[in-house]
Structure formats: C-alpha cells, structure tokens
mmCIF file of C-alpha atoms in Angstrom:
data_model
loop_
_atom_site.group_PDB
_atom_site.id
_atom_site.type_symbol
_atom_site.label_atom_id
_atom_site.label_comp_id
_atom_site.label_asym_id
_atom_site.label_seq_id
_atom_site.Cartn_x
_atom_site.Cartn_y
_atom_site.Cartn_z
ATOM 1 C CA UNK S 1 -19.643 -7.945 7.802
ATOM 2 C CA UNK S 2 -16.204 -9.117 6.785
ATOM 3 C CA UNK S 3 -14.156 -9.558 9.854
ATOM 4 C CA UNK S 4 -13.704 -13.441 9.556
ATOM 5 C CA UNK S 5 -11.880 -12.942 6.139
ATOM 6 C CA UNK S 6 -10.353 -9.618 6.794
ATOM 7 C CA UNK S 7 -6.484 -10.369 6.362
ATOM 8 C CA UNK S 8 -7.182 -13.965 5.291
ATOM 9 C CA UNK S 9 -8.942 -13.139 1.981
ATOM 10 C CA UNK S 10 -9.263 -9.413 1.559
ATOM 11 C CA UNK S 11 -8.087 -5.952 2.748
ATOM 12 C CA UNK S 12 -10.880 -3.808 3.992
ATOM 13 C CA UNK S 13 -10.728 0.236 5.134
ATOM 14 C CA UNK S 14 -13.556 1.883 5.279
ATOM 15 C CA UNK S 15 -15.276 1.795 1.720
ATOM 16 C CA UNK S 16 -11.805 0.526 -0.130
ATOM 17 C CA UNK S 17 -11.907 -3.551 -0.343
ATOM 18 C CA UNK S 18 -9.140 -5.801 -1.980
ATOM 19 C CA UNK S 19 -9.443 -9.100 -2.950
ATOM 20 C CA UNK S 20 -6.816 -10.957 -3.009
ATOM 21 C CA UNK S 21 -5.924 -14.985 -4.038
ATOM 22 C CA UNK S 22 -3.736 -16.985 -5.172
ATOM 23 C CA UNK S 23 -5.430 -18.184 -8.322
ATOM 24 C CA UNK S 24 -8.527 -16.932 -10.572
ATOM 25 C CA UNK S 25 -10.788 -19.583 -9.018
ATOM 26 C CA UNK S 26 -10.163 -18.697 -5.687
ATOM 27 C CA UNK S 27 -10.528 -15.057 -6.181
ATOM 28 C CA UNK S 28 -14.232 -15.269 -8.147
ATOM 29 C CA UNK S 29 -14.904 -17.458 -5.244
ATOM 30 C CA UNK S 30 -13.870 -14.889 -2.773
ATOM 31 C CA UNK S 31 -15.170 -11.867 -5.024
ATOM 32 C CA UNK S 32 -18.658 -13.639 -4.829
ATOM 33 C CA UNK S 33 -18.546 -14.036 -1.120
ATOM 34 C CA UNK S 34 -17.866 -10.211 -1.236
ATOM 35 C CA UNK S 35 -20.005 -9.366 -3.395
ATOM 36 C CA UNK S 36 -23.057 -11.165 -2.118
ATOM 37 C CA UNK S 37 -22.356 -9.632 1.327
ATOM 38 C CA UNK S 38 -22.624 -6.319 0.417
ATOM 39 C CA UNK S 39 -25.528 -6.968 -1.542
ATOM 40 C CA UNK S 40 -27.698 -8.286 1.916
ATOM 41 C CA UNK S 41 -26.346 -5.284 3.437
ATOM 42 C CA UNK S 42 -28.414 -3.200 0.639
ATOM 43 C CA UNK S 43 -24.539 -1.800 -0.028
ATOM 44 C CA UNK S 44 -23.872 -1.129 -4.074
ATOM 45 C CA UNK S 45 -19.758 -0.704 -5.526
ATOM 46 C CA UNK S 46 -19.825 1.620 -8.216
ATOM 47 C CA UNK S 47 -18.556 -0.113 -11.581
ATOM 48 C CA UNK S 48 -16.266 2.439 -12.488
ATOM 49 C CA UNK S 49 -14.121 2.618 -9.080
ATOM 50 C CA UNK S 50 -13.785 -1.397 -9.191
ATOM 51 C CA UNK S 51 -10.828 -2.673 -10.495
ATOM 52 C CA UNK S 52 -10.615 -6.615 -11.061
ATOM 53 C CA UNK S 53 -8.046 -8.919 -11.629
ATOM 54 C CA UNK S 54 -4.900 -6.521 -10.912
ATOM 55 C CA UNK S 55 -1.758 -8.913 -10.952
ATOM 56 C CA UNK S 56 0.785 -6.611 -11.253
ATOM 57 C CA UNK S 57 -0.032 -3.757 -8.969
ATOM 58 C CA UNK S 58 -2.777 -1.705 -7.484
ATOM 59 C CA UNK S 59 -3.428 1.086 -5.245
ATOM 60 C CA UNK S 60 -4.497 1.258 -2.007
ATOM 61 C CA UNK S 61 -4.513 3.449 0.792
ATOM 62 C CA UNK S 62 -1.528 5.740 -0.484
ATOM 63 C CA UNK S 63 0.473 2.780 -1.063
ATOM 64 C CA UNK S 64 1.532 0.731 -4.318
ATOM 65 C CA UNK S 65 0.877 -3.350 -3.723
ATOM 66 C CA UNK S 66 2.815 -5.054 -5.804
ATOM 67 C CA UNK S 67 4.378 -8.808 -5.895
ATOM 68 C CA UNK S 68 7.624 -7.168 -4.335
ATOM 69 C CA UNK S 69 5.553 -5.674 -1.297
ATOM 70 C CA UNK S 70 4.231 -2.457 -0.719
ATOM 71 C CA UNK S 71 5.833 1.174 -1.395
ATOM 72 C CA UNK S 72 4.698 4.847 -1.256
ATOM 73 C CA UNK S 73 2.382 5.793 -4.453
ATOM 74 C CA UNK S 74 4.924 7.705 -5.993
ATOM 75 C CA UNK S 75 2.400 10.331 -6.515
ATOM 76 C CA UNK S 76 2.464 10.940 -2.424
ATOM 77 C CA UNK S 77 6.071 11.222 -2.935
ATOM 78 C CA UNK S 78 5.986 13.873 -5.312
ATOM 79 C CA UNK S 79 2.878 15.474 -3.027
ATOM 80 C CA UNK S 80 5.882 15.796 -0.354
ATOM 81 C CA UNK S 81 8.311 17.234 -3.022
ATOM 82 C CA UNK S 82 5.975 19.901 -3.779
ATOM 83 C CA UNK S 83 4.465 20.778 -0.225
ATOM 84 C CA UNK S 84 4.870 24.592 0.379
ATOM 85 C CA UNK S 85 6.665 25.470 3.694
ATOM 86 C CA UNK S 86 4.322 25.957 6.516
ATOM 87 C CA UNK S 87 3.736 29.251 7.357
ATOM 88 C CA UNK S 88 1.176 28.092 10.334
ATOM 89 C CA UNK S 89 1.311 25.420 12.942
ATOM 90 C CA UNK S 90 -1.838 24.214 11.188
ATOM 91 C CA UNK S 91 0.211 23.467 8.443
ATOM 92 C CA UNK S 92 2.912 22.402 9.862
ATOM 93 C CA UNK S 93 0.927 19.513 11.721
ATOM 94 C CA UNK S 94 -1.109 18.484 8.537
ATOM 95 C CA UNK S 95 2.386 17.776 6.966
ATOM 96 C CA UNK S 96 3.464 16.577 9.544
ATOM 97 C CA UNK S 97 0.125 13.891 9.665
ATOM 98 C CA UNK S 98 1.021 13.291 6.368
ATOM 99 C CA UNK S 99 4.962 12.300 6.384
ATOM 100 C CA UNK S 100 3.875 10.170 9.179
ATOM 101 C CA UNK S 101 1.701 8.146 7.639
ATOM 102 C CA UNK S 102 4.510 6.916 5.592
ATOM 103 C CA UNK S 103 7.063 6.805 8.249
ATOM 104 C CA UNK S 104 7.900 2.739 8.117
ATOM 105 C CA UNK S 105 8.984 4.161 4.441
ATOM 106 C CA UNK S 106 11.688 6.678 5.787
ATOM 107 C CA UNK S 107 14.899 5.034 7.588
ATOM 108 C CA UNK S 108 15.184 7.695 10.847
ATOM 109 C CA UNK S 109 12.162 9.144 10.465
ATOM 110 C CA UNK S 110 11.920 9.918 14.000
ATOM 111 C CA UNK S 111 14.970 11.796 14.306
ATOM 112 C CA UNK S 112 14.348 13.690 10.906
ATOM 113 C CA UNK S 113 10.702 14.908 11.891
ATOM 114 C CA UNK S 114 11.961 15.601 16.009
ATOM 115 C CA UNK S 115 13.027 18.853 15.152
ATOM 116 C CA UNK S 116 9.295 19.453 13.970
ATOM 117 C CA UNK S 117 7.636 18.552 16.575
ATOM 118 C CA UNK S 118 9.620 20.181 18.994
ATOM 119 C CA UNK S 119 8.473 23.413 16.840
ATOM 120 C CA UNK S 120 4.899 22.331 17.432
ATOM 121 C CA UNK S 121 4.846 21.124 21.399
ATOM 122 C CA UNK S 122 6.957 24.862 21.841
ATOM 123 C CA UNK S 123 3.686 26.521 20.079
ATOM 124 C CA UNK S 124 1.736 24.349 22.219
ATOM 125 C CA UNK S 125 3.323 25.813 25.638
ATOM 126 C CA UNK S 126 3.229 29.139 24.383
ATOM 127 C CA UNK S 127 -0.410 29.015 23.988
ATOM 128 C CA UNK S 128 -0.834 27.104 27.134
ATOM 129 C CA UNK S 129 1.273 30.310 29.098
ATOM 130 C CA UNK S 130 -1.676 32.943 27.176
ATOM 131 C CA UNK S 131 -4.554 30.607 28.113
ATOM 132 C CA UNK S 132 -3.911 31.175 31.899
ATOM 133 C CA UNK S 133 -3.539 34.919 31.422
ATOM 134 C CA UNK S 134 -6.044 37.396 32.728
ATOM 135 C CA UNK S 135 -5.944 38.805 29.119
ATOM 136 C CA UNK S 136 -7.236 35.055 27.917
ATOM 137 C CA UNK S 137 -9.860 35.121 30.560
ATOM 138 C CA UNK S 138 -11.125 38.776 29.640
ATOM 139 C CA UNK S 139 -11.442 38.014 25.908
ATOM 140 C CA UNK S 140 -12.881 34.625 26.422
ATOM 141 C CA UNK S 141 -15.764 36.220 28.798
ATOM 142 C CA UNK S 142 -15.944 39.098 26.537
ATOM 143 C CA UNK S 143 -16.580 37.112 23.296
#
C-alpha cells in the first residue's frame, strides 16, 4: 500500500506511520496521500494516537527522532536500569532481545553481551545432552 514512498516520504512498521517533509505543504500533501490510502483500504487511525506536525521530536519504534538523528527513548534506557537480574534463561534471553535491539546505540556491544550468550548457548547444550537421554525419552512417551 505504501512501498513506493516508504523511505522517500514516510516511515512505516506495522500500524506506526511517520510522515515526514521538508516543509508544511509538502507534508499535507504527503499526509493526504496517506491518508486517502488507508481510507480505500477501509483502514481508520485513531485521532488520539496521531500526532501531527512534530518538528522537534517524536517517538517511534523505541527511538527519539529528532533534527540531530535518532537516540534511545530515554524511557528504554531507564527500562534497562531497572531490569531485575534474570533468574531464568527465559529471562535472560528477553533482556537480552531487548539490549539488542538497541545495540548500534552501545559502542562494544558485542563483547559486553558475549559473556551472556555464552550463558545461554551453555543452557542450550545442557538441554541438548538431557534430550538424548533415555530419561528424556521415558518422560516424553510417558506424558
């Protein structure tokens, strides 16, 4: 529906659009265009979760897009700040999901989040060594 302007005139992710321009004509031009697209699509955008004409900065994705480029929503930041140690590998891979998405953020992430993932590929094994056990195969049938 929008792929010829996707990147040229707007930002698209599943149901999160930006419009962006380079002056208020262009961007009620391009907001039309939008706009009347989604309407032949029989698609509605809620009032209240439309923001228009944000110069200085808006939101999007987890990220702040601004004239100086695009940061971390300091909100995510303080989300990381306040994430509870994993007790679980479970947890440990959602945080590590998370941090990653903001990796081009962190100089060395790689190195800083190895240790982490070594934790989880070692889990991994393990389970891989119990999966191939006759006890595995007993309780698998059994169940």
């Amino acid at each position: 529906m929008f792929g010829d302007q996707q990147g040229q005139s707007l930002l698209l992710y599943l149901n999160d659009i930006i419009v962006f321009s380079s002056s208020v004509t262009q961007y009620l031009q391009r907001l039309e265009t939008v706009l009347g697209r989604l309407r032949n699509q029989g698609l509605k955008a809620k009032l209240e979760k439309c923001a228009f004409f944000q110069r200085k900065k808006v939101n999007y994705l987890g990220h702040v897009i601004s004239s100086k480029g695009v940061s971390t929503d300091p909100a995510k930041i303080e989300a990381v700040a306040k994430w509870q140690r994993p007790r679980q590998v479970s947890h440990l891979c959602s945080f590590l999901g998370f941090a990653s998405y903001y990796r081009r953020f962190v100089e060395g992430f790689a190195k800083l989040a190895s240790p982490l993932h070594k934790l989880v590929a070692d889990f991994a094994d393990e389970v891989q060594k119990w999966v191939g056990t006759s006890f595995w195969c007993d309780m698998d049938t059994s169940v």
